[in-house]
Coordinates of N, CA, C and O in Angstrom, one line a residue:
X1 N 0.9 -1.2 0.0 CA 0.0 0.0 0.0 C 0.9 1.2 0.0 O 1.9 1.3 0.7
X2 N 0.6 2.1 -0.7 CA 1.6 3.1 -1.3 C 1.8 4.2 0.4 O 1.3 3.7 1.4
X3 N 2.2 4.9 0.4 CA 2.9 5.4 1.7 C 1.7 6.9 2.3 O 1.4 7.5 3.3
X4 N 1.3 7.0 0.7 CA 0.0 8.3 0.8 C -1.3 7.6 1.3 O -2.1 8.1 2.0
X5 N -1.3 6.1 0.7 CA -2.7 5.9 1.1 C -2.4 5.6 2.9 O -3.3 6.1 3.6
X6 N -1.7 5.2 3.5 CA -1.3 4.7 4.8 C -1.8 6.2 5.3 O -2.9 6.1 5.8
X7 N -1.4 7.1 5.2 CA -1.1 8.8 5.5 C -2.7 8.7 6.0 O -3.2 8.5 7.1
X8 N -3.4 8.7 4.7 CA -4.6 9.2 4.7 C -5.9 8.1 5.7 O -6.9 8.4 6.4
X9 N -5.2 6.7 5.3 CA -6.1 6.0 6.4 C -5.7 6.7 8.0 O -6.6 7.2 8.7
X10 N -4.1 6.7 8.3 CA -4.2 7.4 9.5 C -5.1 8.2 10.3 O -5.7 8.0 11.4
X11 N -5.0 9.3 9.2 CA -5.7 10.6 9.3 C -6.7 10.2 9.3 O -7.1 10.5 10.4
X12 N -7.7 9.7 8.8 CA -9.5 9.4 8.8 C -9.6 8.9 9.5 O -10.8 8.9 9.9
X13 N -8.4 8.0 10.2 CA -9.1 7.2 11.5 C -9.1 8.0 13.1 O -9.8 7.9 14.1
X14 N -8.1 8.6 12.8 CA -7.5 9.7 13.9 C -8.4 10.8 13.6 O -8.3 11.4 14.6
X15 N -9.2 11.4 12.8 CA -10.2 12.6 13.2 C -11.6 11.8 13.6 O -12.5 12.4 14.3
X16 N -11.7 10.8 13.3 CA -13.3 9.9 13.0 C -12.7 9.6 14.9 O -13.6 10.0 15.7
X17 N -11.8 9.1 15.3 CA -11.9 8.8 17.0 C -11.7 10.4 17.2 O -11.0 10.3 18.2
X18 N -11.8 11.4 17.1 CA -11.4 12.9 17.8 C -13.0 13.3 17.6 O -13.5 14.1 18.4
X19 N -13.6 12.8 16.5 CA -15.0 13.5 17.2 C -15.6 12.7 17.5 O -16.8 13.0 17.5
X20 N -15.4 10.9 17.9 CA -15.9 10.4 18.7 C -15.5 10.7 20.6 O -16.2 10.6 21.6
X21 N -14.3 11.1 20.6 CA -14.0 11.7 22.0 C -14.7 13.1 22.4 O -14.7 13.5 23.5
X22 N -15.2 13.8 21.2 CA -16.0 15.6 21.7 C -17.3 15.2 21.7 O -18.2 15.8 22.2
X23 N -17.5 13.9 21.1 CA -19.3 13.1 21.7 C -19.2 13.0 22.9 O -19.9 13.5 23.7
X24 N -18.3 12.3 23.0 CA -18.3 12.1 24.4 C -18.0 13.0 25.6 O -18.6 12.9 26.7
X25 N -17.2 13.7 25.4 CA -17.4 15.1 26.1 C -18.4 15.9 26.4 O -18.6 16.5 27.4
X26 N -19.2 15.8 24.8 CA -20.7 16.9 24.7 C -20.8 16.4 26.1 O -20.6 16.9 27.2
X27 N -21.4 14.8 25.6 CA -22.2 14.5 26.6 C -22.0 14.1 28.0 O -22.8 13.5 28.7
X28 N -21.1 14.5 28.3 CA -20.2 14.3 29.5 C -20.6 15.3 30.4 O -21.1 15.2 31.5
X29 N -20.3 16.6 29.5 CA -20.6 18.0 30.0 C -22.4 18.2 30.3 O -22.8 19.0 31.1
X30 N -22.8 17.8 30.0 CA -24.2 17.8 29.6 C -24.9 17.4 30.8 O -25.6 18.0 31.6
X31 N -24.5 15.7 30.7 CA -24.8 15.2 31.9 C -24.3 15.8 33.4 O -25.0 16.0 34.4
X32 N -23.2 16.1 33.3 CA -22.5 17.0 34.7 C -23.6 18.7 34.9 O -24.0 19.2 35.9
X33 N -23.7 19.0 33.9 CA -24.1 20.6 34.4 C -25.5 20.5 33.9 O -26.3 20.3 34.8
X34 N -25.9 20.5 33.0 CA -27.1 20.7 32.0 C -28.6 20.1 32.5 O -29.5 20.7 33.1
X35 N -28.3 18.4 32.0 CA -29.6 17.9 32.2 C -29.3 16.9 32.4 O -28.2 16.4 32.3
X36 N -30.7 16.2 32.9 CA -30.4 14.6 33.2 C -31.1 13.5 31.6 O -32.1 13.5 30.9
X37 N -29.9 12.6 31.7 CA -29.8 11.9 30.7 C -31.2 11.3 30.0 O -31.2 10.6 29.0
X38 N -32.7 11.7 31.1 CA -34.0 11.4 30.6 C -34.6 12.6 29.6 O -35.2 12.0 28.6
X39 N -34.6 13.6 29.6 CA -34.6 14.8 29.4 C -34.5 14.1 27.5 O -33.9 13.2 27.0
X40 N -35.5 15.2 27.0 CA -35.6 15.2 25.4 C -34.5 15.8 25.1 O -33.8 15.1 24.4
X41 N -34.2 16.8 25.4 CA -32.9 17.6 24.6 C -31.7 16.6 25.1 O -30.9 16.6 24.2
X42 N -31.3 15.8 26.0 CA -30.2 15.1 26.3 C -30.5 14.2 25.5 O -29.5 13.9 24.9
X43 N -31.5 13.6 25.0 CA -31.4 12.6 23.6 C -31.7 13.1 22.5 O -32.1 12.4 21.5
X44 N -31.6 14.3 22.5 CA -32.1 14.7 20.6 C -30.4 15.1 20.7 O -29.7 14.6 19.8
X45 N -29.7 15.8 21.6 CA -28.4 15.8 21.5 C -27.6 14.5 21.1 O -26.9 14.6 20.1
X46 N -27.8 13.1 21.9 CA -27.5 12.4 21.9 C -27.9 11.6 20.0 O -27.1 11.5 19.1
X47 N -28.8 11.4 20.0 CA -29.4 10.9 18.5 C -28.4 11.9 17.2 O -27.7 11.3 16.3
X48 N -28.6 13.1 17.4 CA -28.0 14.0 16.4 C -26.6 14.0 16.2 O -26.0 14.3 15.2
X49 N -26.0 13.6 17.5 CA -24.2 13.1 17.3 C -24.0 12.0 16.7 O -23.3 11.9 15.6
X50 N -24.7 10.9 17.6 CA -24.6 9.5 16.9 C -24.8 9.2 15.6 O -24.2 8.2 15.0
X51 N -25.9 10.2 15.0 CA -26.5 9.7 13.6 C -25.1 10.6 12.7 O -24.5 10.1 11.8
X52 N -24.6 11.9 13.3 CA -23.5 12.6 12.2 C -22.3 11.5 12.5 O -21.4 11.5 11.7
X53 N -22.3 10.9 13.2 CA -20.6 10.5 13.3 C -21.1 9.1 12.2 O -20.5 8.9 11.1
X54 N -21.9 8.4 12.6 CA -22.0 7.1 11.9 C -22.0 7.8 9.9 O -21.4 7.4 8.9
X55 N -22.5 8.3 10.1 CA -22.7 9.0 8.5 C -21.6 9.2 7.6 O -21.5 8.9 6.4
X56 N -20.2 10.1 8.9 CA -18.9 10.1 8.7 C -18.0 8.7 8.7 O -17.2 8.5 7.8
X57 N -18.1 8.0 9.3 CA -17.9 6.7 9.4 C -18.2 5.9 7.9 O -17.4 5.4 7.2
X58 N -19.4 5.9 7.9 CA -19.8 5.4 6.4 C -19.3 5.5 5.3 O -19.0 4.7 4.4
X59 N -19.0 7.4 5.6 CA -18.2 7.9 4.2 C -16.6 7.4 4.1 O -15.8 7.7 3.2
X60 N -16.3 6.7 5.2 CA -14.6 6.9 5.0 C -14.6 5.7 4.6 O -13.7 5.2 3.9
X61 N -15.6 5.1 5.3 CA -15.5 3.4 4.5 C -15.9 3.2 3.1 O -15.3 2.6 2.2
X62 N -16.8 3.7 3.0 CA -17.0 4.1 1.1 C -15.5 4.5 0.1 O -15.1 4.1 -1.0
X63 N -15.0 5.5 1.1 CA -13.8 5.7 0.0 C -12.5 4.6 0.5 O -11.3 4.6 0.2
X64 N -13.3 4.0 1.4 CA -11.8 3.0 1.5 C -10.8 3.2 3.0 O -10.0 2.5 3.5
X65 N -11.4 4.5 3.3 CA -10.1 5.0 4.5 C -9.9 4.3 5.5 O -8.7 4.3 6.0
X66 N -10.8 3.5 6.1 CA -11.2 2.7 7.1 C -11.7 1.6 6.7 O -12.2 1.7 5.6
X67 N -11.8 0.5 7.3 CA -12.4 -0.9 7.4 C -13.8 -0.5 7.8 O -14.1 0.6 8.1
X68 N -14.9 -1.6 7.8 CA -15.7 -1.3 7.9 C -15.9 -2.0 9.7 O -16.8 -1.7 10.5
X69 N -14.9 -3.0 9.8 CA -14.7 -3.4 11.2 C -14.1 -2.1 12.1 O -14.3 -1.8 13.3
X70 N -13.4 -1.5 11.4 CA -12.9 -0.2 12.3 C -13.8 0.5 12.8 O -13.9 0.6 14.0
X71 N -14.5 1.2 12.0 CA -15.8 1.6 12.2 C -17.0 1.6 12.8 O -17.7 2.5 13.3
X72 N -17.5 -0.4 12.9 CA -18.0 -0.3 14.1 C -17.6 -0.4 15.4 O -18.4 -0.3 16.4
X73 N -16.7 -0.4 15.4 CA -15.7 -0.2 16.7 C -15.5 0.7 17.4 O -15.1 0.8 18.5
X74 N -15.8 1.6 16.2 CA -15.3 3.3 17.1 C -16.9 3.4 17.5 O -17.0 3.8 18.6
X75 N -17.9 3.2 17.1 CA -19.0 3.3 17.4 C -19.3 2.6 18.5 O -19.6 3.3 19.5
X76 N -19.5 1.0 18.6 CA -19.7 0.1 19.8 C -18.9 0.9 21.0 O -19.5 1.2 22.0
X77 N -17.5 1.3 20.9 CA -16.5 1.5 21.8 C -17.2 3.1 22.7 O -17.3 3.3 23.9
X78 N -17.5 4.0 21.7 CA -18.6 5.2 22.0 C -19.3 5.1 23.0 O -19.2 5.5 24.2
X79 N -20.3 4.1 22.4 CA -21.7 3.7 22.7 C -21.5 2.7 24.4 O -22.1 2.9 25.4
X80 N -20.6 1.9 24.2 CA -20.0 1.8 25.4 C -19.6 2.7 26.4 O -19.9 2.7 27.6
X81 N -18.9 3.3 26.0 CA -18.9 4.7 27.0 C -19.9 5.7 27.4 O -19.9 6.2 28.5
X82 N -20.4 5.8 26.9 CA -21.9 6.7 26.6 C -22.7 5.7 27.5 O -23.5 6.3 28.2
X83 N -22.8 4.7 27.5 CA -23.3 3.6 28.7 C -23.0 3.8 29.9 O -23.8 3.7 30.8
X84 N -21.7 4.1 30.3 CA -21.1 3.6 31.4 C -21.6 5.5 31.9 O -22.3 5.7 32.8
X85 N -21.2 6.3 31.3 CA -21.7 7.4 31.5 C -23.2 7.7 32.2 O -23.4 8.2 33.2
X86 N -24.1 7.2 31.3 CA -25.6 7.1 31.4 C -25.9 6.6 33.1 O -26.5 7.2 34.0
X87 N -25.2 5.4 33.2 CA -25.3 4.5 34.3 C -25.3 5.1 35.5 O -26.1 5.3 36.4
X88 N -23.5 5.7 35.1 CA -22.9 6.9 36.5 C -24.2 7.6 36.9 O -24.8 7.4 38.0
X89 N -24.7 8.5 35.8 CA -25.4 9.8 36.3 C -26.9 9.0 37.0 O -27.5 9.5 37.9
X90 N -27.4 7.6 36.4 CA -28.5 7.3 37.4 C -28.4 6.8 38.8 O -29.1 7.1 39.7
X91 N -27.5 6.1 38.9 CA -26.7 6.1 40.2 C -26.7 6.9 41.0 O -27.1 6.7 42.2
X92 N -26.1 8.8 40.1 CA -26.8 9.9 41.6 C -27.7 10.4 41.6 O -27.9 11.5 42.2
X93 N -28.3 9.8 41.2 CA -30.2 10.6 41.4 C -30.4 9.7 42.6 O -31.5 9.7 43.2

């Protein structure tokens, strides 16, 4: 594999995990100050991240940048966290 395409998979995999870490932040922050994770706006937030990152996800596997195993991965791996998150915050209610 030529040394540009390696470059470029890098890079698509490394921004595609950088705005799965500011999901997780949103909602990090969200959960800490804002609202509780029952709350409409804490899942139309939630729904609206999830559905743009998977979309981006899609596209990089379309052109090749990523596996399509990488991809669910960064997603499951999210979605996992975004669990353990959810859990935390019912816990202190």
């Amino acid at each position: 594999m030529p040394e540009v395409t390696v470059n470029h998979r890098e890079k698509a995999y490394a921004l595609l995990k950088a705005d799965a870490d500011k999901i997780l932040k949103l909602i990090e922050v969200q959960i800490e100050n804002l609202t509780m994770p029952q709350c409409p706006l804490y899942e139309e937030v939630l729904d609206t991240q999830m559905f743009g990152l998977s979309r981006e996800i899609h596209f990089a596997v379309r052109l090749d940048l990523i596996s399509g195993d990488e991809g669910k991965a960064l997603l499951e791996n999210l979605e996992r966290q975004l669990n353990i998150l959810h859990e935390a915050a019912q816990n202190t209610i």
